[in-house]
PDB file of C-alpha atoms and ligand atoms in Angstrom:
ATOM      1  CA  UNK A  24      14.181 -19.990   2.268  1.00 98.00           C
ATOM      2  CA  UNK A  25      17.320 -22.288   1.872  1.00 99.00           C
ATOM      3  CA  UNK A  26      18.554 -24.017  -1.395  1.00 99.00           C
ATOM      4  CA  UNK A  27      21.821 -26.114  -0.320  1.00 98.00           C
ATOM      5  CA  UNK A  28      24.125 -26.515  -3.332  1.00 98.00           C
ATOM      6  CA  UNK A  29      25.131 -30.080  -4.167  1.00 98.00           C
ATOM      7  CA  UNK A  30      28.235 -28.795  -5.507  1.00 98.00           C
ATOM      8  CA  UNK A  31      30.031 -29.238  -1.834  1.00 98.00           C
ATOM      9  CA  UNK A  32      28.415 -32.576  -1.329  1.00 98.00           C
ATOM     10  CA  UNK A  33      30.558 -35.791  -0.696  1.00 97.00           C
ATOM     11  CA  UNK A  34      30.157 -37.296  -4.291  1.00 97.00           C
ATOM     12  CA  UNK A  35      31.649 -40.607  -3.039  1.00 97.00           C
ATOM     13  CA  UNK A  36      28.272 -41.075  -0.958  1.00 96.00           C
ATOM     14  CA  UNK A  37      25.442 -39.047  -2.753  1.00 97.00           C
ATOM     15  CA  UNK A  38      22.773 -41.744  -1.427  1.00 98.00           C
ATOM     16  CA  UNK A  39      23.878 -40.718   2.276  1.00 97.00           C
ATOM     17  CA  UNK A  40      24.112 -37.067   1.764  1.00 98.00           C
ATOM     18  CA  UNK A  41      20.501 -37.152   0.209  1.00 98.00           C
ATOM     19  CA  UNK A  42      19.263 -38.978   3.204  1.00 98.00           C
ATOM     20  CA  UNK A  43      19.919 -36.237   5.661  1.00 98.00           C
ATOM     21  CA  UNK A  44      19.152 -33.690   3.206  1.00 98.00           C
ATOM     22  CA  UNK A  45      15.544 -35.099   2.649  1.00 98.00           C
ATOM     23  CA  UNK A  46      14.996 -34.526   6.456  1.00 98.00           C
ATOM     24  CA  UNK A  47      16.437 -31.069   6.649  1.00 98.00           C
ATOM     25  CA  UNK A  48      14.917 -27.528   6.876  1.00 98.00           C
ATOM     26  CA  UNK A  49      16.071 -26.974   3.195  1.00 98.00           C
ATOM     27  CA  UNK A  50      13.443 -26.117   0.732  1.00 99.00           C
ATOM     28  CA  UNK A  51      15.107 -27.017  -2.350  1.00 99.00           C
ATOM     29  CA  UNK A  52      18.105 -28.522  -3.695  1.00 99.00           C
ATOM     30  CA  UNK A  53      20.221 -26.337  -6.040  1.00 99.00           C
ATOM     31  CA  UNK A  54      22.122 -28.151  -8.894  1.00 99.00           C
ATOM     32  CA  UNK A  55      25.104 -26.592 -10.325  1.00 98.00           C
ATOM     33  CA  UNK A  56      25.578 -27.383 -13.973  1.00 98.00           C
ATOM     34  CA  UNK A  57      29.048 -26.083 -15.724  1.00 98.00           C
ATOM     35  CA  UNK A  58      30.268 -26.856 -19.165  1.00 98.00           C
ATOM     36  CA  UNK A  59      33.791 -25.557 -19.060  1.00 98.00           C
ATOM     37  CA  UNK A  60      32.965 -22.650 -21.788  1.00 98.00           C
ATOM     38  CA  UNK A  61      30.582 -20.343 -20.100  1.00 98.00           C
ATOM     39  CA  UNK A  62      32.452 -20.995 -16.638  1.00 98.00           C
ATOM     40  CA  UNK A  63      36.307 -22.131 -16.467  1.00 98.00           C
ATOM     41  CA  UNK A  64      35.233 -25.438 -14.684  1.00 98.00           C
ATOM     42  CA  UNK A  65      32.990 -28.555 -15.160  1.00 98.00           C
ATOM     43  CA  UNK A  66      30.845 -29.996 -12.445  1.00 98.00           C
ATOM     44  CA  UNK A  67      28.400 -32.921 -13.286  1.00 98.00           C
ATOM     45  CA  UNK A  68      26.103 -33.826 -16.068  1.00 98.00           C
ATOM     46  CA  UNK A  69      22.616 -35.261 -16.611  1.00 98.00           C
ATOM     47  CA  UNK A  70      23.691 -38.818 -15.761  1.00 98.00           C
ATOM     48  CA  UNK A  71      24.370 -37.822 -12.354  1.00 98.00           C
ATOM     49  CA  UNK A  72      21.492 -35.573 -11.927  1.00 98.00           C
ATOM     50  CA  UNK A  73      19.241 -38.270 -12.877  1.00 98.00           C
ATOM     51  CA  UNK A  74      20.536 -40.416 -10.077  1.00 98.00           C
ATOM     52  CA  UNK A  75      20.147 -37.710  -7.451  1.00 98.00           C
ATOM     53  CA  UNK A  76      16.887 -36.673  -8.881  1.00 98.00           C
ATOM     54  CA  UNK A  77      15.708 -40.273  -7.855  1.00 98.00           C
ATOM     55  CA  UNK A  78      17.116 -39.909  -4.220  1.00 98.00           C
ATOM     56  CA  UNK A  79      15.940 -36.220  -3.746  1.00 98.00           C
ATOM     57  CA  UNK A  80      12.325 -35.591  -2.265  1.00 98.00           C
ATOM     58  CA  UNK A  81      12.491 -31.951  -2.484  1.00 98.00           C
ATOM     59  CA  UNK A  82      12.067 -29.759  -5.594  1.00 99.00           C
ATOM     60  CA  UNK A  83      14.999 -29.410  -7.879  1.00 99.00           C
ATOM     61  CA  UNK A  84      16.553 -25.883  -8.515  1.00 99.00           C
ATOM     62  CA  UNK A  85      18.634 -26.422 -11.590  1.00 99.00           C
ATOM     63  CA  UNK A  86      21.395 -23.526 -12.357  1.00 99.00           C
ATOM     64  CA  UNK A  87      22.940 -23.924 -15.828  1.00 99.00           C
ATOM     65  CA  UNK A  88      26.342 -22.442 -16.235  1.00 99.00           C
ATOM     66  CA  UNK A  89      26.482 -23.203 -19.876  1.00 98.00           C
ATOM     67  CA  UNK A  90      25.926 -21.863 -23.303  1.00 98.00           C
ATOM     68  CA  UNK A  91      22.813 -22.262 -25.316  1.00 98.00           C
ATOM     69  CA  UNK A  92      20.960 -23.580 -22.067  1.00 99.00           C
ATOM     70  CA  UNK A  93      17.723 -23.981 -24.194  1.00 98.00           C
ATOM     71  CA  UNK A  94      19.207 -26.969 -25.924  1.00 98.00           C
ATOM     72  CA  UNK A  95      18.714 -28.881 -22.652  1.00 98.00           C
ATOM     73  CA  UNK A  96      15.271 -28.002 -21.624  1.00 98.00           C
ATOM     74  CA  UNK A  97      13.778 -31.407 -22.378  1.00 98.00           C
ATOM     75  CA  UNK A  98      16.539 -33.100 -20.155  1.00 98.00           C
ATOM     76  CA  UNK A  99      15.954 -30.729 -17.303  1.00 98.00           C
ATOM     77  CA  UNK A 100      12.237 -31.193 -17.697  1.00 98.00           C
ATOM     78  CA  UNK A 101      12.841 -35.057 -17.654  1.00 98.00           C
ATOM     79  CA  UNK A 102      14.615 -34.638 -14.171  1.00 98.00           C
ATOM     80  CA  UNK A 103      11.427 -33.213 -12.806  1.00 98.00           C
ATOM     81  CA  UNK A 104      12.772 -30.071 -12.073  1.00 99.00           C
ATOM     82  CA  UNK A 105      11.000 -27.259 -10.452  1.00 99.00           C
ATOM     83  CA  UNK A 106      12.883 -24.051 -11.501  1.00 99.00           C
ATOM     84  CA  UNK A 107      15.370 -23.911 -14.710  1.00 99.00           C
ATOM     85  CA  UNK A 108      17.737 -21.053 -14.161  1.00 99.00           C
ATOM     86  CA  UNK A 109      19.521 -19.667 -17.165  1.00 99.00           C
ATOM     87  CA  UNK A 110      22.338 -16.891 -17.559  1.00 99.00           C
ATOM     88  CA  UNK A 111      21.425 -13.633 -18.803  1.00 99.00           C
ATOM     89  CA  UNK A 112      24.777 -13.497 -20.415  1.00 99.00           C
ATOM     90  CA  UNK A 113      24.350 -17.011 -22.121  1.00 98.00           C
ATOM     91  CA  UNK A 114      20.906 -15.921 -23.841  1.00 98.00           C
ATOM     92  CA  UNK A 115      20.744 -13.281 -26.599  1.00 98.00           C
ATOM     93  CA  UNK A 116      17.189 -14.461 -27.060  1.00 98.00           C
ATOM     94  CA  UNK A 117      16.235 -14.426 -23.321  1.00 98.00           C
ATOM     95  CA  UNK A 118      12.433 -13.681 -23.679  1.00 98.00           C
ATOM     96  CA  UNK A 119      12.011 -16.674 -26.106  1.00 98.00           C
ATOM     97  CA  UNK A 120      14.013 -19.047 -23.791  1.00 99.00           C
ATOM     98  CA  UNK A 121      11.772 -18.068 -20.793  1.00 99.00           C
ATOM     99  CA  UNK A 122       8.654 -18.858 -22.882  1.00 99.00           C
ATOM    100  CA  UNK A 123      10.037 -22.254 -23.784  1.00 99.00           C
ATOM    101  CA  UNK A 124      10.789 -23.354 -20.141  1.00 99.00           C
ATOM    102  CA  UNK A 125       7.315 -22.057 -19.160  1.00 99.00           C
ATOM    103  CA  UNK A 126       6.025 -24.089 -22.232  1.00 98.00           C
ATOM    104  CA  UNK A 127       7.758 -27.241 -20.737  1.00 99.00           C
ATOM    105  CA  UNK A 128       5.874 -26.803 -17.400  1.00 98.00           C
ATOM    106  CA  UNK A 129       8.622 -25.329 -15.420  1.00 99.00           C
ATOM    107  CA  UNK A 130       9.334 -22.337 -13.416  1.00 99.00           C
ATOM    108  CA  UNK A 131      11.865 -20.020 -14.965  1.00 99.00           C
ATOM    109  CA  UNK A 132      14.696 -18.092 -13.407  1.00 99.00           C
ATOM    110  CA  UNK A 133      17.091 -15.630 -14.960  1.00 99.00           C
ATOM    111  CA  UNK A 134      20.622 -15.236 -13.427  1.00 99.00           C
ATOM    112  CA  UNK A 135      23.096 -12.392 -13.281  1.00 99.00           C
ATOM    113  CA  UNK A 136      26.842 -12.676 -13.288  1.00 99.00           C
ATOM    114  CA  UNK A 137      28.292 -10.160 -10.449  1.00 98.00           C
ATOM    115  CA  UNK A 138      29.268  -7.621 -13.212  1.00 98.00           C
ATOM    116  CA  UNK A 139      25.741  -7.526 -14.886  1.00 99.00           C
ATOM    117  CA  UNK A 140      23.540  -4.740 -13.337  1.00 98.00           C
ATOM    118  CA  UNK A 141      20.181  -5.692 -12.431  1.00 98.00           C
ATOM    119  CA  UNK A 142      18.862  -2.724 -14.693  1.00 98.00           C
ATOM    120  CA  UNK A 143      19.104  -5.235 -17.716  1.00 98.00           C
ATOM    121  CA  UNK A 144      16.061  -7.031 -16.084  1.00 98.00           C
ATOM    122  CA  UNK A 145      13.525  -4.008 -16.769  1.00 98.00           C
ATOM    123  CA  UNK A 146      12.011  -5.728 -19.945  1.00 98.00           C
ATOM    124  CA  UNK A 147      11.870  -9.239 -18.640  1.00 98.00           C
ATOM    125  CA  UNK A 148      11.109  -8.888 -14.920  1.00 98.00           C
ATOM    126  CA  UNK A 149       7.520  -9.530 -15.191  1.00 98.00           C
ATOM    127  CA  UNK A 150       8.085 -12.691 -17.141  1.00 98.00           C
ATOM    128  CA  UNK A 151      10.414 -14.586 -14.910  1.00 99.00           C
ATOM    129  CA  UNK A 152       9.486 -16.450 -11.764  1.00 99.00           C
ATOM    130  CA  UNK A 153      12.926 -15.832 -10.006  1.00 99.00           C
ATOM    131  CA  UNK A 154      16.300 -13.802 -10.473  1.00 99.00           C
ATOM    132  CA  UNK A 155      19.136 -15.657  -9.269  1.00 99.00           C
ATOM    133  CA  UNK A 156      21.931 -13.160  -8.296  1.00 99.00           C
ATOM    134  CA  UNK A 157      25.473 -14.395  -8.256  1.00 99.00           C
ATOM    135  CA  UNK A 158      27.491 -13.224  -5.478  1.00 99.00           C
ATOM    136  CA  UNK A 159      30.661 -14.765  -6.746  1.00 99.00           C
ATOM    137  CA  UNK A 160      31.938 -15.201 -10.364  1.00 98.00           C
ATOM    138  CA  UNK A 161      30.451 -18.695 -11.107  1.00 98.00           C
ATOM    139  CA  UNK A 162      32.342 -21.804 -11.637  1.00 98.00           C
ATOM    140  CA  UNK A 163      33.426 -22.698  -8.251  1.00 98.00           C
ATOM    141  CA  UNK A 164      32.412 -23.292  -4.534  1.00 98.00           C
ATOM    142  CA  UNK A 165      33.917 -21.927  -1.496  1.00 97.00           C
ATOM    143  CA  UNK A 166      34.543 -18.273  -2.804  1.00 98.00           C
ATOM    144  CA  UNK A 167      34.329 -14.987  -0.953  1.00 98.00           C
ATOM    145  CA  UNK A 168      31.012 -13.002  -1.225  1.00 99.00           C
ATOM    146  CA  UNK A 169      31.116  -9.853  -3.138  1.00 99.00           C
ATOM    147  CA  UNK A 170      29.830  -6.986  -1.005  1.00 98.00           C
ATOM    148  CA  UNK A 171      28.013  -5.155  -3.916  1.00 98.00           C
ATOM    149  CA  UNK A 172      25.627  -7.973  -4.105  1.00 99.00           C
ATOM    150  CA  UNK A 173      23.631  -6.294  -0.919  1.00 98.00           C
ATOM    151  CA  UNK A 174      23.219  -3.062  -3.022  1.00 98.00           C
ATOM    152  CA  UNK A 175      21.777  -5.232  -5.982  1.00 99.00           C
ATOM    153  CA  UNK A 176      19.369  -7.131  -4.112  1.00 99.00           C
ATOM    154  CA  UNK A 177      18.057  -3.635  -2.776  1.00 98.00           C
ATOM    155  CA  UNK A 178      17.653  -2.437  -6.217  1.00 98.00           C
ATOM    156  CA  UNK A 179      16.163  -5.745  -7.515  1.00 99.00           C
ATOM    157  CA  UNK A 180      13.583  -5.687  -4.773  1.00 98.00           C
ATOM    158  CA  UNK A 181      12.689  -1.982  -5.473  1.00 98.00           C
ATOM    159  CA  UNK A 182      12.292  -2.848  -9.144  1.00 98.00           C
ATOM    160  CA  UNK A 183       9.951  -5.950  -8.389  1.00 98.00           C
ATOM    161  CA  UNK A 184       7.984  -3.814  -6.340  1.00 98.00           C
ATOM    162  CA  UNK A 185       7.772  -0.973  -8.780  1.00 98.00           C
ATOM    163  CA  UNK A 186       6.820  -3.313 -11.434  1.00 98.00           C
ATOM    164  CA  UNK A 187       4.438  -5.751  -9.865  1.00 98.00           C
ATOM    165  CA  UNK A 188       6.475  -8.645 -10.780  1.00 98.00           C
ATOM    166  CA  UNK A 189       6.091 -11.779  -8.798  1.00 98.00           C
ATOM    167  CA  UNK A 190       9.875 -12.909  -9.125  1.00 99.00           C
ATOM    168  CA  UNK A 191      11.671 -14.319  -6.078  1.00 99.00           C
ATOM    169  CA  UNK A 192      15.016 -13.344  -5.497  1.00 99.00           C
ATOM    170  CA  UNK A 193      17.746 -15.906  -4.987  1.00 99.00           C
ATOM    171  CA  UNK A 194      21.405 -15.490  -4.139  1.00 99.00           C
ATOM    172  CA  UNK A 195      24.404 -17.773  -4.821  1.00 98.00           C
ATOM    173  CA  UNK A 196      27.917 -17.643  -3.718  1.00 98.00           C
ATOM    174  CA  UNK A 197      29.591 -17.064  -0.250  1.00 98.00           C
ATOM    175  CA  UNK A 198      26.494 -17.332   1.808  1.00 98.00           C
ATOM    176  CA  UNK A 199      26.874 -18.042   5.370  1.00 98.00           C
ATOM    177  CA  UNK A 200      25.379 -17.062   8.515  1.00 98.00           C
ATOM    178  CA  UNK A 201      26.781 -13.255   8.429  1.00 98.00           C
ATOM    179  CA  UNK A 202      26.126 -12.523   4.584  1.00 98.00           C
ATOM    180  CA  UNK A 203      22.881 -14.571   4.692  1.00 98.00           C
ATOM    181  CA  UNK A 204      21.275 -12.475   7.440  1.00 98.00           C
ATOM    182  CA  UNK A 205      22.339  -9.254   5.600  1.00 98.00           C
ATOM    183  CA  UNK A 206      20.906 -10.631   2.330  1.00 99.00           C
ATOM    184  CA  UNK A 207      17.538 -11.442   4.010  1.00 98.00           C
ATOM    185  CA  UNK A 208      17.614  -8.052   5.414  1.00 98.00           C
ATOM    186  CA  UNK A 209      18.037  -6.405   2.060  1.00 98.00           C
ATOM    187  CA  UNK A 210      15.264  -8.510   0.738  1.00 98.00           C
ATOM    188  CA  UNK A 211      16.460 -12.014  -0.612  1.00 99.00           C
ATOM    189  CA  UNK A 212      13.989 -14.599  -0.682  1.00 99.00           C
ATOM    190  CA  UNK A 213      16.076 -17.887  -1.108  1.00 98.00           C
ATOM    191  CA  UNK A 214      19.750 -18.448  -0.150  1.00 99.00           C
ATOM    192  CA  UNK A 215      21.855 -20.888  -2.087  1.00 99.00           C
ATOM    193  CA  UNK A 216      24.855 -22.385   0.212  1.00 98.00           C
ATOM    194  CA  UNK A 217      27.362 -25.090  -0.784  1.00 98.00           C
ATOM    195  CA  UNK A 218      30.035 -24.917   1.730  1.00 98.00           C
ATOM    196  CA  UNK A 219      28.259 -23.551   4.494  1.00 98.00           C
ATOM    197  CA  UNK A 220      25.955 -26.434   4.301  1.00 98.00           C
ATOM    198  CA  UNK A 221      27.370 -29.721   2.819  1.00 96.00           C
ATOM    199  CA  UNK A 222      31.000 -28.588   4.004  1.00 86.00           C
ATOM    200  CA  UNK A 223      29.989 -28.655   7.480  1.00 97.00           C
ATOM    201  CA  UNK A 224      30.529 -31.341  10.266  1.00 96.00           C
ATOM    202  CA  UNK A 225      26.578 -31.095  11.248  1.00 98.00           C
ATOM    203  CA  UNK A 226      24.917 -30.226   8.107  1.00 98.00           C
ATOM    204  CA  UNK A 227      21.601 -30.582   9.303  1.00 98.00           C
ATOM    205  CA  UNK A 228      22.018 -27.818  11.805  1.00 98.00           C
ATOM    206  CA  UNK A 229      23.722 -25.731   9.460  1.00 98.00           C
ATOM    207  CA  UNK A 230      20.880 -25.927   7.286  1.00 98.00           C
ATOM    208  CA  UNK A 231      18.320 -25.272   9.912  1.00 98.00           C
ATOM    209  CA  UNK A 232      20.318 -22.102  11.253  1.00 98.00           C
ATOM    210  CA  UNK A 233      20.328 -20.716   7.512  1.00 98.00           C
ATOM    211  CA  UNK A 234      16.808 -21.599   6.828  1.00 98.00           C
ATOM    212  CA  UNK A 235      15.773 -19.760   9.798  1.00 98.00           C
ATOM    213  CA  UNK A 236      17.457 -16.440   8.729  1.00 98.00           C
TER     214      UNK A 236
HETATM  215  C1  DX5 B  19      29.236 -21.360  -8.053  1.00 58.23           C
HETATM  216  C2  DX5 B  19      27.911 -22.056  -7.936  1.00 58.23           C
HETATM  217  C3  DX5 B  19      27.446 -22.097  -6.330  1.00 58.23           C
HETATM  218  C4  DX5 B  19      28.233 -22.782  -5.557  1.00 58.23           C
HETATM  219  C5  DX5 B  19      28.144 -22.007  -4.137  1.00 58.23           C
HETATM  220  O1  DX5 B  19      29.402 -21.239  -9.485  1.00 58.23           O
HETATM  221  O2  DX5 B  19      26.761 -21.815  -8.468  1.00 58.23           O
HETATM  222  O3  DX5 B  19      26.173 -22.473  -6.324  1.00 58.23           O
HETATM  223  O4  DX5 B  19      28.027 -24.242  -5.282  1.00 58.23           O
HETATM  224  O5  DX5 B  19      29.194 -22.505  -3.182  1.00 58.23           O
HETATM  225  P1  DX5 B  19      29.246 -21.602  -1.978  1.00 58.23           P
HETATM  226  O6  DX5 B  19      28.172 -21.639  -1.201  1.00 58.23           O
HETATM  227  O7  DX5 B  19      30.531 -22.358  -1.127  1.00 58.23           O
HETATM  228  O8  DX5 B  19      29.985 -20.259  -2.148  1.00 58.23           O
HETATM  229 ZN1   ZN B  20      24.632 -22.060  -8.263  1.00 58.23          ZN
END
């Protein structure tokens, strides 16, 4: 499965971007929200997301790179989001936040920064619908893939099988045809790709190729 990241889209013409996207092989639209505190950058906020949600015909995969993400559960729900991803590093009471996301009727994902080991998920893996592994330090598109992520995918796949968890594995950052193929072989279910899709001259073909990995 493929979830192109809107971060690499042409913000001068989101309607045009969404019109090819809706016809593409992508499964979900990945939306990167940043606060300039949890990560050293700011992307877009809820007014922009509401406009995109009206244009997008595929499920929304919202990735909150913000502190206290639980404050925004009602806003994310109001978008009609399918998946709400919060960072492990931003949630001291992760079990409570996952429960709140479920109570709001959304699927819940937990995201790990590159330096956070998958072993910290041992006591939450059965409660989440997805684990989003960052394969770059979050905050910017177009960065180089961190190779160690391949080993993390394998370790996470083993934990999921051992515990009987139903969690999907999604990877975000530096995904292209080469890293994407190796991630799928290692056990990843969903690939996020910004520059490798929206940044391409033929994004429909790029999406079809990545989705077929
Ligand atoms: C990074 C974001 C990513 C980003 C990926 O903070 O979470 O979703 O858009 O961009 P690429 O695919 O260009 O590395
Ligand atoms: Zn992301």
